[in-house]
Short mmCIF file of C-alpha atoms and ligand atoms in Angstrom, two decimals:
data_model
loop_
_atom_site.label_atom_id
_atom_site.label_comp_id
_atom_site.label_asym_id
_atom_site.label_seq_id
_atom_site.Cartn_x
_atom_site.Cartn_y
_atom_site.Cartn_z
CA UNK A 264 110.74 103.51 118.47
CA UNK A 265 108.80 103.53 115.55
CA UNK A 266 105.32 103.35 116.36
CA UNK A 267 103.38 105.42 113.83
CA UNK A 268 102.04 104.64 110.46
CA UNK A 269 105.64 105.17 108.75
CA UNK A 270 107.14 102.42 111.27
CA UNK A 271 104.59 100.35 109.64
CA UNK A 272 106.04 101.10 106.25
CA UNK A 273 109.36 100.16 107.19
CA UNK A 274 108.72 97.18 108.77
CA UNK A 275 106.57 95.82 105.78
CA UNK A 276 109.13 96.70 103.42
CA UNK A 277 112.02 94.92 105.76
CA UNK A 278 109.63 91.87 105.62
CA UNK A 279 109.13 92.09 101.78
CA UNK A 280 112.76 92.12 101.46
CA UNK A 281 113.97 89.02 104.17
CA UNK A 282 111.17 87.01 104.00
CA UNK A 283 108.52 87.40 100.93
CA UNK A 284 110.91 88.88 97.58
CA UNK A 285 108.08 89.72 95.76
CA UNK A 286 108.68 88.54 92.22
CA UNK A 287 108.35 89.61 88.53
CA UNK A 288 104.95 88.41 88.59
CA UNK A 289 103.19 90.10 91.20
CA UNK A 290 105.20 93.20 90.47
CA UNK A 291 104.21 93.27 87.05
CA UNK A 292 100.69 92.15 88.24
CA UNK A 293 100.41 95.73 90.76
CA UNK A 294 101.88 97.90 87.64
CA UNK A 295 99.33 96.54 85.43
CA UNK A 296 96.56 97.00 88.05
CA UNK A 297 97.51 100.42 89.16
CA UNK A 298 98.22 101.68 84.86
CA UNK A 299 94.75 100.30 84.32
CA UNK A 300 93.36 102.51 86.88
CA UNK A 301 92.23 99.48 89.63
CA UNK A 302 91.75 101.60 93.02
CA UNK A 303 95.15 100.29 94.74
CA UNK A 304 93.02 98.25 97.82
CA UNK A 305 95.41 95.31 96.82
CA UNK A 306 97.32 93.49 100.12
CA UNK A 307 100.55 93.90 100.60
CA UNK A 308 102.92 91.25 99.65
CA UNK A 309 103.25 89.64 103.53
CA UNK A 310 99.58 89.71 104.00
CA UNK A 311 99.69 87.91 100.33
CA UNK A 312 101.89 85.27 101.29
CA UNK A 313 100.27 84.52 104.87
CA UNK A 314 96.88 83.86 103.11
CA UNK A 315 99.15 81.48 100.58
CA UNK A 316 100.52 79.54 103.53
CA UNK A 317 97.09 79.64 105.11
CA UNK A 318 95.63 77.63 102.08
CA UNK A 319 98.74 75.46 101.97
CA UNK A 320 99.14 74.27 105.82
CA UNK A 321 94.80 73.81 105.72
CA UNK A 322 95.62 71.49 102.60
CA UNK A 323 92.78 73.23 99.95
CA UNK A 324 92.83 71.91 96.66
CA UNK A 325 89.48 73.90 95.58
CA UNK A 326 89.58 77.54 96.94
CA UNK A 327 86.71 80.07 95.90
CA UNK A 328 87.71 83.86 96.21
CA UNK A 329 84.69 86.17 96.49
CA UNK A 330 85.81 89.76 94.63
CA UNK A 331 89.04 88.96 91.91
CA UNK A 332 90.12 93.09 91.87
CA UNK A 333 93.29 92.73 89.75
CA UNK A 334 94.31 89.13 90.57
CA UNK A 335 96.73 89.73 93.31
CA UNK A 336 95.38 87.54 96.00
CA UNK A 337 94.20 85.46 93.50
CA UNK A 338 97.99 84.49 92.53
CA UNK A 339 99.06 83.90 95.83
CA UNK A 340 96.50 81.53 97.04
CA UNK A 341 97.17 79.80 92.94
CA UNK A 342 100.53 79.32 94.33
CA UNK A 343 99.30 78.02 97.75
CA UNK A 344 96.98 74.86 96.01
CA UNK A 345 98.64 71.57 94.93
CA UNK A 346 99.30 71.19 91.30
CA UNK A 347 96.19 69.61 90.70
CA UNK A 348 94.40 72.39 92.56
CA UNK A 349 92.37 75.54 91.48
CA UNK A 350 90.78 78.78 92.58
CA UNK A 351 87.60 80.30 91.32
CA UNK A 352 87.20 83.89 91.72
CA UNK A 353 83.80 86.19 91.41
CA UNK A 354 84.68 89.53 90.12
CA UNK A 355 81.86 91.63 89.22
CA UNK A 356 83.73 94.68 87.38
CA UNK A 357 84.55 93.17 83.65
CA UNK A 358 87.01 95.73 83.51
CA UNK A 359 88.76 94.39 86.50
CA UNK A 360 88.14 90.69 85.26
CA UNK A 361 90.12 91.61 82.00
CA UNK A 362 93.29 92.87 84.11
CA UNK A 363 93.13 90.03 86.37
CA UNK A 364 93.02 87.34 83.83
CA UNK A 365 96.16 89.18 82.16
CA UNK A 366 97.52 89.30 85.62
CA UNK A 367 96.97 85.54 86.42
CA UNK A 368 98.29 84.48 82.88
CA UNK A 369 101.47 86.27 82.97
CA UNK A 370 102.12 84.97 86.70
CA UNK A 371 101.87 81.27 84.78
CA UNK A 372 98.77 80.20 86.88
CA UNK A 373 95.59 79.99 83.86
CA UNK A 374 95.67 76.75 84.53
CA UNK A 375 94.79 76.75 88.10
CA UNK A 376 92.35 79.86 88.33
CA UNK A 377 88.74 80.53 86.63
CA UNK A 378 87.43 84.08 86.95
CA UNK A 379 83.70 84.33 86.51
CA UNK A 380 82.93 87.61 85.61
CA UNK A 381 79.25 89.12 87.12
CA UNK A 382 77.89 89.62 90.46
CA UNK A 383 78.56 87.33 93.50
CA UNK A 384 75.21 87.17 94.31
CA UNK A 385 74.31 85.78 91.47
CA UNK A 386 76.64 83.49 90.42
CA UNK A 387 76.79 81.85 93.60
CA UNK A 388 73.40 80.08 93.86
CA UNK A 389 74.86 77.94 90.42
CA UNK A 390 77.81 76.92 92.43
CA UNK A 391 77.66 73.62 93.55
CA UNK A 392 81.06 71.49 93.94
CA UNK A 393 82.53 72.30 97.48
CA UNK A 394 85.60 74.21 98.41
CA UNK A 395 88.44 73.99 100.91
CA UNK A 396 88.93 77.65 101.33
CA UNK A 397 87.47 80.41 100.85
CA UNK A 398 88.44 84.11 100.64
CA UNK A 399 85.98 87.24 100.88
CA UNK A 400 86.97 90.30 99.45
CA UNK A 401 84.35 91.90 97.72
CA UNK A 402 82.15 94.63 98.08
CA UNK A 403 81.66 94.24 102.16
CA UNK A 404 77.80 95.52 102.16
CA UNK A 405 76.87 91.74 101.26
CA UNK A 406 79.55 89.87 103.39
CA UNK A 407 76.91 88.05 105.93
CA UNK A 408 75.72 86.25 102.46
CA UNK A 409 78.75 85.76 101.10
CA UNK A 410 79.66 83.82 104.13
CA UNK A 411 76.44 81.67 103.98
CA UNK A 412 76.94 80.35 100.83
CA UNK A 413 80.43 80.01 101.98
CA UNK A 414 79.05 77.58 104.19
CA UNK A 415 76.70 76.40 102.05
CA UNK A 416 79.48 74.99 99.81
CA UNK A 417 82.03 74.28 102.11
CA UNK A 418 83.57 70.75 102.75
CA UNK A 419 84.19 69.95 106.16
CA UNK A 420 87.03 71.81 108.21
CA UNK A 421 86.93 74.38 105.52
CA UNK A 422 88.12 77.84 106.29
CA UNK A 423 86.79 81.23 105.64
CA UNK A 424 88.80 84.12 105.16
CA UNK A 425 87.13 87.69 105.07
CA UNK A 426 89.51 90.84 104.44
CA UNK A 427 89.29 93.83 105.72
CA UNK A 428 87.68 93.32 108.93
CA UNK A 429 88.85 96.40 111.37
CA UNK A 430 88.63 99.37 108.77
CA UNK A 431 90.60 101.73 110.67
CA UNK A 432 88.47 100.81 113.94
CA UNK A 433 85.52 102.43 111.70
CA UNK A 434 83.47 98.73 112.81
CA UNK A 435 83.18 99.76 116.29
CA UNK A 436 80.95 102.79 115.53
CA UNK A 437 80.28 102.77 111.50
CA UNK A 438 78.71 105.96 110.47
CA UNK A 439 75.12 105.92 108.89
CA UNK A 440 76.17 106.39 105.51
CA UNK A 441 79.56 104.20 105.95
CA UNK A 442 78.16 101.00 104.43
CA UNK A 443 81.19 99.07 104.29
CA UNK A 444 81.82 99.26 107.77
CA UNK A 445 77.88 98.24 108.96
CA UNK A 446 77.94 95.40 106.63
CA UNK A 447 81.50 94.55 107.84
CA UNK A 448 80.24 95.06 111.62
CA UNK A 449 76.87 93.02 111.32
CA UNK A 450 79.27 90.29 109.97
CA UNK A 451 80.45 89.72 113.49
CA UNK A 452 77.29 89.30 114.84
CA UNK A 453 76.42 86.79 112.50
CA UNK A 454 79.51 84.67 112.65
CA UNK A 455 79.11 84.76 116.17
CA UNK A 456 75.60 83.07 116.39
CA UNK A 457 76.39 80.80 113.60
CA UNK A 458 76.27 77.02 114.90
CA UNK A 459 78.53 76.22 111.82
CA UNK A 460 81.50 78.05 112.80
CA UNK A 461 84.13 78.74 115.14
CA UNK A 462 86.24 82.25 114.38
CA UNK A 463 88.52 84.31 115.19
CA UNK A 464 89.97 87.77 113.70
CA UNK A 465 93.48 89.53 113.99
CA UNK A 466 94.08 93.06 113.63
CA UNK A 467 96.89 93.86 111.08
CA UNK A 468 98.80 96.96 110.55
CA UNK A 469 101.32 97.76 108.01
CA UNK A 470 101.63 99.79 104.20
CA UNK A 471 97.71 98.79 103.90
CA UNK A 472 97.05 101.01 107.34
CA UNK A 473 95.02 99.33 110.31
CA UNK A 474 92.89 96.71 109.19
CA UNK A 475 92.28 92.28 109.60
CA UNK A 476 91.53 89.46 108.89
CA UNK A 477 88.74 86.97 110.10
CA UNK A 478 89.52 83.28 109.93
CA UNK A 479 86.27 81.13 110.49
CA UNK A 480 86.10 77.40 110.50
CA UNK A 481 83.21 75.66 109.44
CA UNK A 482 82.46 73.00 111.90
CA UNK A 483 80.87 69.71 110.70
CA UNK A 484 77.86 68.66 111.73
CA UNK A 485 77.77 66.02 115.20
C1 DHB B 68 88.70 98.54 100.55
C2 DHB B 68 88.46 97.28 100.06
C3 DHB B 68 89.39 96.28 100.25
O1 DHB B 68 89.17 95.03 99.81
C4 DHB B 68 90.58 96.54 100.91
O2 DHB B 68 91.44 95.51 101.08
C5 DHB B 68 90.83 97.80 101.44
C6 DHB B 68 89.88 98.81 101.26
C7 DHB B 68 87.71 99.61 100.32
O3 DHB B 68 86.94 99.48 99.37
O4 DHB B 68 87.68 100.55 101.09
MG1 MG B 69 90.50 93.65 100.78
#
């Protein structure tokens, strides 16, 4: 039986192939990425299109993505809003906030998505319309605020995705200097005390390695 990290491989790819057929677009959207250097942290393509039918089946028409990288999330979840829909996406690197607006443009969805280049952190606090959905991606050391002005500007029932949850099981005992893994432990604590939400995360494994995904929904107020 294939149990190890190549049985992972195979079975992503046999998903890809039956049940996702990645297109031109997001092909053409991980060549560009990867030939302008972007570190290849991207999901896979199943992982891609589960967060797409996530947005769908919750019925978000404004989603806000927290960390843009080359766009590839970002098109999924495009394709995942009604036409009259749209995402806004944080991306702090300008040099990933050029690739990803080339990306998003050549997978036809401009019209849906705004990238606002500069940190999270401070482009947040001007936000002010709520969203539906929301996806955290970023830089992991600042999750716990990402997800409070999550809530802050979340209409009610919204969800909140945050990526990369598990790290290789480095959350269970992160290493002093590992700050991607504190912040991304501490997050649990906080969700877990926070009156406004009810979550749960699943472990994934596959051609991105061991990792998952916490869903969190924002509970309105009684
Ligand atoms: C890393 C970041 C990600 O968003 C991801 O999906 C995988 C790895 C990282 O920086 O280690
Ligand atoms: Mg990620």
């Amino acid at each position: 039986m294939a149990d190890s990290e190549s049985g992972w491989n195979d079975v992503d790819a046999l998903i890809d192939d039956r049940l996702v057929q990645p297109d031109k677009a997001l092909s053409g959207c991980l060549e560009r990425s990867r030939s302008a250097g972007l570190p290849d942290i991207s999901v896979s393509p199943s992982q891609g299109k589960f967060l797409q039918m996530l947005v769908t089946v919750s019925g978000a028409r404004r989603v806000l993505e927290i960390g843009t990288l080359g766009g590839f999330w970002t098109i999924f979840m495009a394709r995942g809003v009604p036409a009259d829909g749209m995402v806004v996406s944080l991306e702090a690197n300008p040099d990933y906030v050029a690739v990803a607006r080339e990306n998003i443009a050549a997978a036809g969805q401009a019209d849906k998505v705004e990238v606002i280049e500069g940190r999270a952190l401070e482009n947040l606090p001007g936000l002010e319309e709520p969203f539906d959905f929301h996806f955290i991606d970023a830089d992991k050391v600042s999750n716990c605020d990402y997800v409070d002005h999550a809530v802050r500007l979340s209409s009610p029932g919204a969800l909140i995705v945050v990526d990369n949850v598990v790290r290789a099981g480095a959350i269970l005992a992160p290493k002093a200097d590992d700050v991607m893994s504190i912040g991304t432990r501490r997050l649990y604590d906080h969700v877990s005390g926070h009156p406004m939400l009810d979550a749960t995360a699943i472990q994934t494994v596959g051609a991105k390695g061991w990792d998952g995904m916490l869903v969190a929904r924002v509970l309105q107020p009684s």
